[in-house]
Coordinates of C-alpha atoms in Angstrom, one line a residue:
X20 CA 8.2 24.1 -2.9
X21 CA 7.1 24.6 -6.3
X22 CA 10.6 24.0 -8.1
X23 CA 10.9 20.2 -6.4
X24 CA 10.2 17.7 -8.6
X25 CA 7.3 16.5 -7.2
X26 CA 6.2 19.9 -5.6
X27 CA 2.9 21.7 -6.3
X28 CA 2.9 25.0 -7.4
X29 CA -0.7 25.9 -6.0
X30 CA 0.7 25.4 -2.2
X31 CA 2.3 28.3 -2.4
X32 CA -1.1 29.6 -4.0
X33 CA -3.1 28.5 -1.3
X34 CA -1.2 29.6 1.8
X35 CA -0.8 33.6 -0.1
X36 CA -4.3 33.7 -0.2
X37 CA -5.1 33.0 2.8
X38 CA -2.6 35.2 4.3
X39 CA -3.9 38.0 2.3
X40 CA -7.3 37.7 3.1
X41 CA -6.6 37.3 6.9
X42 CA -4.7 40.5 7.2
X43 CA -2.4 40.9 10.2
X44 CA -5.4 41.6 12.9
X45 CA -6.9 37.9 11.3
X46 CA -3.7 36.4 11.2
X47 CA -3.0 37.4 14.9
X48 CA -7.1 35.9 15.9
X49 CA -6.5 33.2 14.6
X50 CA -3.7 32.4 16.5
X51 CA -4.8 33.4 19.9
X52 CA -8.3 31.3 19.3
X53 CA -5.6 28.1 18.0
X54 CA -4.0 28.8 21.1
X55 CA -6.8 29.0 23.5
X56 CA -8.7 26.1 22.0
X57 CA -5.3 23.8 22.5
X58 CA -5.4 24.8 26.2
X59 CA -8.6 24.1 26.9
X60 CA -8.5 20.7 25.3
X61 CA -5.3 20.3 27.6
X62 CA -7.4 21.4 30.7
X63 CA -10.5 19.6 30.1
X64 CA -8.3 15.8 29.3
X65 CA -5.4 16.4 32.1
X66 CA -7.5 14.4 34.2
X67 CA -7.6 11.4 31.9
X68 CA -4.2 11.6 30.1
X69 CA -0.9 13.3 31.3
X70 CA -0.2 16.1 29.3
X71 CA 3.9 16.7 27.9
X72 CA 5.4 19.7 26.9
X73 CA 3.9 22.3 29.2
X74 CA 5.2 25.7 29.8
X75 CA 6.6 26.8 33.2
X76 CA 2.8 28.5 34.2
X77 CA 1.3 25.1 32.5
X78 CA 0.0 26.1 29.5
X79 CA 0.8 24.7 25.9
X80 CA 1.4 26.3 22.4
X81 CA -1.5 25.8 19.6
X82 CA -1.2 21.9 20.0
X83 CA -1.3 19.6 22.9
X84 CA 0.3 16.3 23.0
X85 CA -1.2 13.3 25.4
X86 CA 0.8 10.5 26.5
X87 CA -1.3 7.5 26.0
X88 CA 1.7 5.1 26.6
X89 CA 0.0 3.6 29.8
X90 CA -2.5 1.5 27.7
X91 CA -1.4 -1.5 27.4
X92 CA -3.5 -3.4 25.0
X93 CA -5.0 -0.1 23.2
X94 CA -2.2 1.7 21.1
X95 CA -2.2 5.4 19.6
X96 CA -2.9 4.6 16.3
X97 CA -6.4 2.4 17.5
X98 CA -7.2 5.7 19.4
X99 CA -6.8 8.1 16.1
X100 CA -8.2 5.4 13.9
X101 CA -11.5 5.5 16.8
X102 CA -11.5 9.3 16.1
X103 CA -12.1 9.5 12.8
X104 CA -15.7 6.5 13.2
X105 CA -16.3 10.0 14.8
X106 CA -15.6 12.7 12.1
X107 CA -12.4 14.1 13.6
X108 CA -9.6 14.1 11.6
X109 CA -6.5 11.9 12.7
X110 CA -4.3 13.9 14.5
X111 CA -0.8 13.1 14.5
X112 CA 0.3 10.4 16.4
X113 CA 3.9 9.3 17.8
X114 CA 5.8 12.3 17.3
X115 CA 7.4 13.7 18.8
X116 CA 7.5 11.1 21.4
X117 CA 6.2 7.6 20.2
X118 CA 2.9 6.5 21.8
X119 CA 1.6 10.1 22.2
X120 CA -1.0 12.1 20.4
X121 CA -0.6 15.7 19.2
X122 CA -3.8 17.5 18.9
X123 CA -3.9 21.0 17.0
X124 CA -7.3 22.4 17.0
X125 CA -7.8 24.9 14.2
X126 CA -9.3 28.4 14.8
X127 CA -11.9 27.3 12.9
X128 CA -13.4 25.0 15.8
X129 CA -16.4 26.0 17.3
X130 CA -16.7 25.4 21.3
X131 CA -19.2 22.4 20.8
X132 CA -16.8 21.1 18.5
X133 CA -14.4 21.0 21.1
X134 CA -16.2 19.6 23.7
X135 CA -17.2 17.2 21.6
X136 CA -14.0 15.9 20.6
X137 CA -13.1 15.9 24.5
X138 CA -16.3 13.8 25.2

């Protein structure tokens, strides 16, 4: 990363540190909270939005994508651009599958957080 042309040298930095001052038993926390938090976003919009990529026992990894293709005169990109009037980052929008929305809670999100954001 740092020997590209246009790389950054601190990346690399950045991402060492924090892997070092995780540790493996921080590492591993983080991961299962990422992973939780994505399926309980997934539980609580189902309702609302169809849900791709689940697993076979319905779960998803540490992101969850919503299919907001049935809107017909709201697109994906006025639904991320309504999400950050509210503080919440942009999440990443059309990909894999154009007209969806993937959402990737950190670990760092607190329940209310999340429930806000669901809201």
């Amino acid at each position: 990363v740092s020997a590209a042309p246009w790389g950054s040298a601190s990346i690399v930095t950045i991402s060492w540190v924090y892997i070092r001052a995780m540790g493996l038993a921080g590492l591993t926390k983080a991961t299962q909270v990422a992973i939780l938090s994505a399926n309980y976003i997934a539980q609580r919009l189902q309702d609302y939005y169809p849900v791709l990529f689940r697993g076979k026992e319905g779960m998803v990894a540490h992101e969850c994508i919503i299919d907001l293709r049935g809107f017909k005169k709201i697109t994906v990109e006025d639904v991320a651009k309504r999400l950050m009037d509210y503080g919440f980052h942009a999440p990443t929008v059309s990909w894999p599958v154009a007209g969806t929305m993937m959402i990737e809670p950190t670990e760092s999100e607190s329940m209310k957080e999340l429930d806000r954001f669901c809201e």
